[in-house]
XYZ file of N, CA, C and O in Angstrom:
408
model
N -24.492 -23.306 -9.120
C -24.726 -24.463 -9.686
C -24.918 -23.864 -10.920
O -25.489 -22.627 -10.847
N -24.098 -23.673 -11.749
C -23.692 -22.867 -13.163
C -25.242 -23.096 -13.673
O -25.584 -24.264 -13.744
N -25.477 -21.492 -14.961
C -26.980 -21.570 -15.455
C -26.043 -23.190 -16.440
O -24.926 -23.263 -17.469
N -27.185 -23.232 -17.216
C -27.575 -24.269 -18.064
C -27.814 -23.279 -19.345
O -27.167 -22.495 -19.764
N -26.553 -24.058 -20.747
C -26.687 -23.626 -21.611
C -28.612 -22.778 -21.836
O -28.555 -22.356 -23.036
N -29.483 -23.931 -21.729
C -31.128 -24.065 -21.601
C -31.062 -22.387 -21.214
O -32.300 -21.721 -21.574
N -31.097 -21.844 -20.140
C -31.052 -20.508 -18.981
C -30.230 -19.099 -19.900
O -30.926 -17.691 -20.256
N -29.474 -19.484 -21.201
C -28.519 -18.847 -21.805
C -29.435 -17.146 -22.266
O -30.473 -18.361 -23.412
N -29.702 -15.569 -23.149
C -30.369 -15.108 -24.428
C -30.463 -16.521 -25.253
O -28.605 -16.213 -25.880
N -30.806 -16.255 -26.455
C -31.125 -16.290 -27.087
C -30.926 -14.872 -28.243
O -31.647 -14.335 -28.146
N -29.688 -15.517 -29.274
C -29.355 -14.497 -30.061
C -29.945 -13.930 -30.497
O -30.286 -12.528 -31.431
N -31.133 -14.332 -31.584
C -31.839 -14.556 -32.588
C -33.122 -14.069 -31.899
O -34.376 -13.754 -32.954
N -33.351 -14.088 -30.625
C -34.751 -13.136 -29.758
C -34.460 -11.167 -30.689
O -33.261 -10.357 -30.696
N -35.336 -10.837 -29.631
C -35.367 -9.143 -30.905
C -34.788 -8.430 -29.489
O -34.179 -7.551 -30.130
N -34.782 -8.883 -27.932
C -34.955 -8.107 -27.086
C -33.281 -8.674 -26.913
O -33.017 -7.488 -25.890
N -32.877 -9.441 -27.787
C -31.122 -9.625 -27.166
C -30.978 -8.328 -27.367
O -30.927 -8.004 -28.949
N -29.461 -8.211 -26.897
C -28.263 -6.296 -27.752
C -27.091 -6.990 -26.887
O -27.095 -6.578 -26.994
N -26.540 -7.387 -27.948
C -24.586 -7.251 -27.869
C -24.081 -7.383 -27.493
O -23.467 -6.667 -26.294
N -24.969 -4.677 -28.395
C -24.134 -3.852 -28.138
C -23.850 -3.870 -27.078
O -23.873 -2.062 -26.567
N -25.676 -3.609 -25.080
C -25.569 -3.630 -24.614
C -24.355 -3.451 -23.815
O -23.905 -4.242 -22.945
N -24.504 -2.340 -23.081
C -22.793 -1.764 -21.719
C -23.179 -2.874 -20.053
O -24.673 -1.874 -20.600
N -22.439 -2.954 -19.901
C -23.352 -3.648 -18.759
C -22.939 -2.858 -17.366
O -21.695 -2.018 -18.008
N -22.935 -2.573 -16.678
C -23.286 -1.276 -15.474
C -22.070 -2.198 -14.407
O -22.558 -2.474 -13.668
N -20.482 -1.955 -14.062
C -19.521 -2.981 -13.610
C -19.960 -1.750 -12.532
O -18.764 -1.172 -12.156
N -19.955 -0.123 -12.417
C -20.149 0.894 -11.453
C -20.589 0.765 -10.179
O -18.970 0.637 -9.517
N -20.930 0.139 -10.199
C -20.600 -0.599 -7.981
C -20.375 -0.956 -8.093
O -19.401 -1.128 -6.694
N -19.453 -2.436 -9.138
C -17.995 -3.519 -8.244
C -16.689 -2.456 -8.390
O -15.874 -2.573 -7.282
N -16.893 -1.304 -9.633
C -15.587 -0.718 -9.893
C -15.443 0.476 -8.534
O -14.797 0.308 -7.448
N -16.897 0.480 -7.428
C -16.896 1.976 -6.576
C -16.255 0.332 -5.607
O -15.541 1.087 -4.772
N -16.323 -0.128 -5.342
C -16.743 -1.524 -3.962
C -14.571 -1.788 -4.465
O -14.553 -2.132 -3.137
N -14.427 -2.023 -5.436
C -13.375 -3.352 -5.189
C -12.322 -2.447 -6.015
O -10.806 -2.458 -6.154
N -12.580 -0.740 -6.420
C -11.546 -0.078 -6.433
C -10.394 0.343 -5.646
O -10.314 0.881 -4.158
N -8.619 -0.306 -6.576
C -7.577 0.110 -5.070
C -7.812 2.020 -5.177
O -7.972 2.538 -6.281
N -7.633 2.925 -4.306
C -6.838 4.397 -4.318
C -5.184 3.946 -4.703
O -4.629 3.416 -2.990
N -4.948 5.002 -5.045
C -3.528 4.791 -5.737
C -2.214 5.946 -4.761
O -2.494 6.132 -5.191
N -4.090 6.709 -4.446
C -3.964 7.911 -4.302
C -3.531 8.383 -3.344
O -4.762 9.615 -2.827
N -2.339 8.392 -1.893
C -2.562 8.428 -1.030
C -0.908 9.216 -0.683
O -1.508 8.933 0.816
N -0.073 9.140 -1.011
C 1.010 10.505 -1.108
C 2.054 9.347 -0.642
O 3.798 9.875 -1.090
N 2.224 7.618 -0.034
C 2.453 7.000 -0.165
C 2.808 5.535 -1.709
O 2.520 4.906 -1.896
N 4.451 6.051 -2.561
C 4.763 5.313 -3.706
C 5.374 3.806 -3.486
O 5.006 2.996 -3.111
N 5.100 4.130 -2.042
C 6.548 2.622 -1.570
C 7.539 2.483 0.016
O 6.643 3.536 0.234
N 7.742 1.593 0.539
C 8.880 1.730 1.539
C 9.754 1.082 1.287
O 9.584 0.259 0.499
N 11.222 0.967 2.615
C 11.762 0.972 2.752
C 12.105 0.278 3.569
O 12.109 0.920 4.534
N 11.979 -0.972 3.376
C 12.745 -2.022 4.887
C 13.863 -1.714 5.154
O 14.874 -2.321 4.387
N 14.746 -2.076 6.696
C 15.764 -1.529 6.935
C 15.982 -2.489 7.920
O 15.431 -2.080 9.141
N 16.177 -3.890 7.857
C 16.370 -5.330 8.445
C 18.699 -5.300 9.233
O 19.201 -4.016 8.892
N 18.242 -6.211 9.846
C 19.367 -5.973 10.309
C 19.528 -4.954 11.819
O 20.765 -5.046 12.459
N 18.450 -4.020 12.425
C 19.679 -3.088 12.725
C 19.702 -3.886 14.983
O 19.099 -4.819 14.647
N 20.364 -3.724 15.156
C 20.983 -3.507 16.070
C 19.011 -3.586 17.681
O 18.277 -2.336 17.193
N 19.629 -4.024 18.705
C 17.980 -3.532 19.433
C 17.632 -2.518 20.068
O 18.985 -1.989 20.921
N 17.152 -1.594 20.346
C 17.393 -0.689 21.100
C 16.617 0.003 22.196
O 15.183 -0.600 22.021
N 16.603 0.767 23.155
C 15.498 0.700 24.244
C 15.953 2.442 23.321
O 15.446 2.789 22.694
N 13.777 2.897 24.027
C 12.750 3.802 23.336
C 14.323 5.233 24.658
O 14.105 5.633 23.410
N 14.773 4.874 24.407
C 15.494 5.924 25.234
C 16.587 6.533 23.885
O 16.611 7.626 24.096
N 16.783 5.508 23.433
C 18.690 5.771 22.577
C 17.244 5.265 20.676
O 18.399 5.992 19.747
N 16.500 5.292 20.687
C 15.580 5.144 20.049
C 16.118 6.208 18.635
O 16.066 6.308 17.396
N 15.494 7.496 19.229
C 15.558 8.623 18.788
C 17.138 9.460 17.911
O 17.479 9.065 16.797
N 18.416 8.434 18.894
C 19.889 8.790 17.898
C 19.777 7.549 16.669
O 20.377 7.724 16.270
N 19.497 6.659 17.737
C 19.188 5.988 16.058
C 18.589 6.406 15.133
O 18.820 5.873 13.438
N 17.404 7.721 15.243
C 16.705 7.389 13.882
C 18.072 8.208 13.219
O 17.810 9.023 12.200
N 18.050 9.885 14.275
C 19.155 10.584 12.656
C 20.114 9.972 12.166
O 20.260 10.878 11.286
N 20.508 8.675 12.940
C 22.038 8.770 12.211
C 21.415 6.597 10.777
O 22.120 7.529 9.678
N 19.904 6.684 10.597
C 19.473 6.568 9.987
C 19.116 7.710 8.975
O 19.745 7.556 7.276
N 18.677 8.586 9.714
C 18.049 9.772 8.658
C 19.843 10.505 7.643
O 19.583 10.652 7.240
N 20.710 10.691 8.790
C 22.560 10.449 8.007
C 22.607 9.802 6.819
O 23.394 10.278 5.549
N 22.746 8.499 7.210
C 22.131 7.633 5.947
C 21.721 7.732 4.344
O 21.885 7.862 3.373
N 20.297 7.971 4.924
C 19.235 8.098 4.310
C 19.415 8.823 2.747
O 18.801 9.813 2.221
N 19.554 10.209 3.898
C 19.564 11.340 2.749
C 20.817 11.966 2.543
O 21.205 12.142 1.114
N 22.117 10.982 2.486
C 22.734 10.773 1.232
C 22.657 10.225 0.186
O 23.300 10.584 -0.939
N 21.563 9.209 -0.220
C 21.197 9.307 -1.036
C 20.367 9.857 -1.581
O 19.120 9.116 -2.272
N 19.609 9.903 -0.994
C 18.084 10.628 -1.268
C 17.274 11.887 -0.259
O 17.793 12.591 0.602
N 16.193 11.649 0.234
C 15.958 13.091 0.705
C 14.591 12.278 1.201
O 14.046 11.465 0.881
N 14.382 12.303 3.183
C 13.829 11.923 3.560
C 13.331 13.063 5.167
O 14.088 13.870 5.238
N 12.858 12.233 5.738
C 12.652 13.058 7.242
C 12.020 12.023 8.100
O 11.722 10.646 7.504
N 12.457 12.953 9.116
C 12.430 11.802 10.685
C 10.804 11.717 10.898
O 10.707 10.237 11.292
N 9.571 12.157 10.565
C 8.530 11.567 10.400
C 7.377 10.788 10.081
O 6.987 10.025 9.332
N 9.042 9.700 8.988
C 8.394 8.801 7.869
C 9.031 7.587 8.438
O 8.949 6.765 7.034
N 10.438 7.622 8.974
C 10.908 6.344 9.405
C 10.081 5.832 10.574
O 10.224 6.908 11.909
N 10.061 4.468 10.891
C 8.579 3.965 11.665
C 9.280 2.597 11.973
O 9.901 1.845 11.511
N 9.893 2.471 13.671
C 11.272 1.982 14.233
C 9.729 1.794 15.078
O 10.125 1.926 16.319
N 9.736 0.483 14.970
C 8.769 -0.597 15.776
C 9.128 -1.249 17.770
O 10.180 -0.963 17.491
N 8.098 -0.435 18.835
C 9.325 -0.928 19.860
C 8.037 -2.091 20.828
O 7.216 -2.978 20.472
N 9.145 -3.462 20.960
C 8.573 -4.163 21.504
C 7.938 -4.337 22.438
O 7.925 -3.200 23.814
N 7.438 -5.122 23.383
C 6.558 -5.775 24.648
C 7.916 -5.130 25.032
O 7.237 -5.092 26.593
N 8.767 -5.584 26.139
C 9.653 -5.760 26.691
C 11.055 -4.429 25.803
O 11.631 -4.480 26.808
N 9.942 -3.433 25.611
C 10.678 -2.094 25.325
C 11.611 -1.611 24.697
O 12.521 -1.429 24.843
N 12.354 -3.648 24.489
C 13.480 -2.690 23.417
C 12.891 -3.095 21.367
O 11.763 -3.292 20.940
N 13.272 -2.482 20.307
C 12.841 -1.929 18.734
C 12.928 -3.197 18.969
O 13.253 -4.603 19.160
N 12.326 -3.491 17.446
C 12.034 -5.256 17.098
C 13.067 -5.245 16.265
O 13.247 -6.540 14.261
N 13.879 -4.760 16.197
C 15.611 -5.073 15.078
C 14.940 -4.365 13.342
O 16.382 -5.057 11.902
N 13.838 -3.537 12.766
C 13.866 -3.794 12.123
C 13.289 -1.904 11.293
O 13.018 -1.330 13.258
N 12.971 -1.047 10.617
C 13.281 -0.013 10.343
C 12.379 -0.004 8.970
O 12.519 -0.155 8.185
N 10.906 1.356 9.461
C 10.784 0.716 8.017
C 10.579 2.598 7.618
O 10.262 3.154 8.012
N 11.136 2.685 6.007
C 11.401 4.136 6.335
C 9.844 4.447 4.848
O 9.843 3.763 3.950
N 9.719 6.028 4.799
C 7.539 5.926 3.927
C 8.588 6.084 2.882
O 9.237 7.089 2.915
N 8.542 6.176 1.677
C 9.269 6.446 0.428
C 7.409 7.933 -0.164
O 6.955 7.140 -0.702
N 7.248 8.696 -0.332
C 6.016 9.649 -0.632
C 6.318 9.724 -1.822
O 7.741 10.001 -2.252
N 5.937 10.477 -2.350
C 5.796 11.064 -3.479
C 6.387 12.054 -3.729
O 6.508 13.471 -2.399
N 6.004 12.469 -4.892
C 8.173 13.791 -5.214
C 6.809 14.967 -4.780
O 7.291 16.330 -4.250
N 5.503 15.228 -5.152
C 4.516 16.191 -4.655
C 3.797 16.369 -3.035
O 3.862 17.395 -2.901
N 5.069 15.469 -2.371
C 4.927 15.722 -0.497
C 5.389 16.344 -0.287
O 5.872 16.722 0.935
N 6.752 16.477 -0.935
C 7.739 17.245 -1.388
C 8.047 18.631 -1.262
O 7.206 19.546 -1.870
């Protein structure tokens, strides 16, 4: 239940300090977003053909040629998941790292 107006501090009382700083450090620590993890964004490449585990390295090399034509990427930054049936899920995700990691 929300507090009533009777429970609020009275600004006329001596111990009431309007300029008193509230300590939010525990909340900041608990809910702070971690931005410095080296990953600025990622690119999802959709509509790829289903490939097997054996042909996956060839497709990753093909994707690297295309992606390196417009930017800079590495083989370990491409994620191409393989499903339970042993074939790819028809998409790949390419991590875009911050400039400081290159």
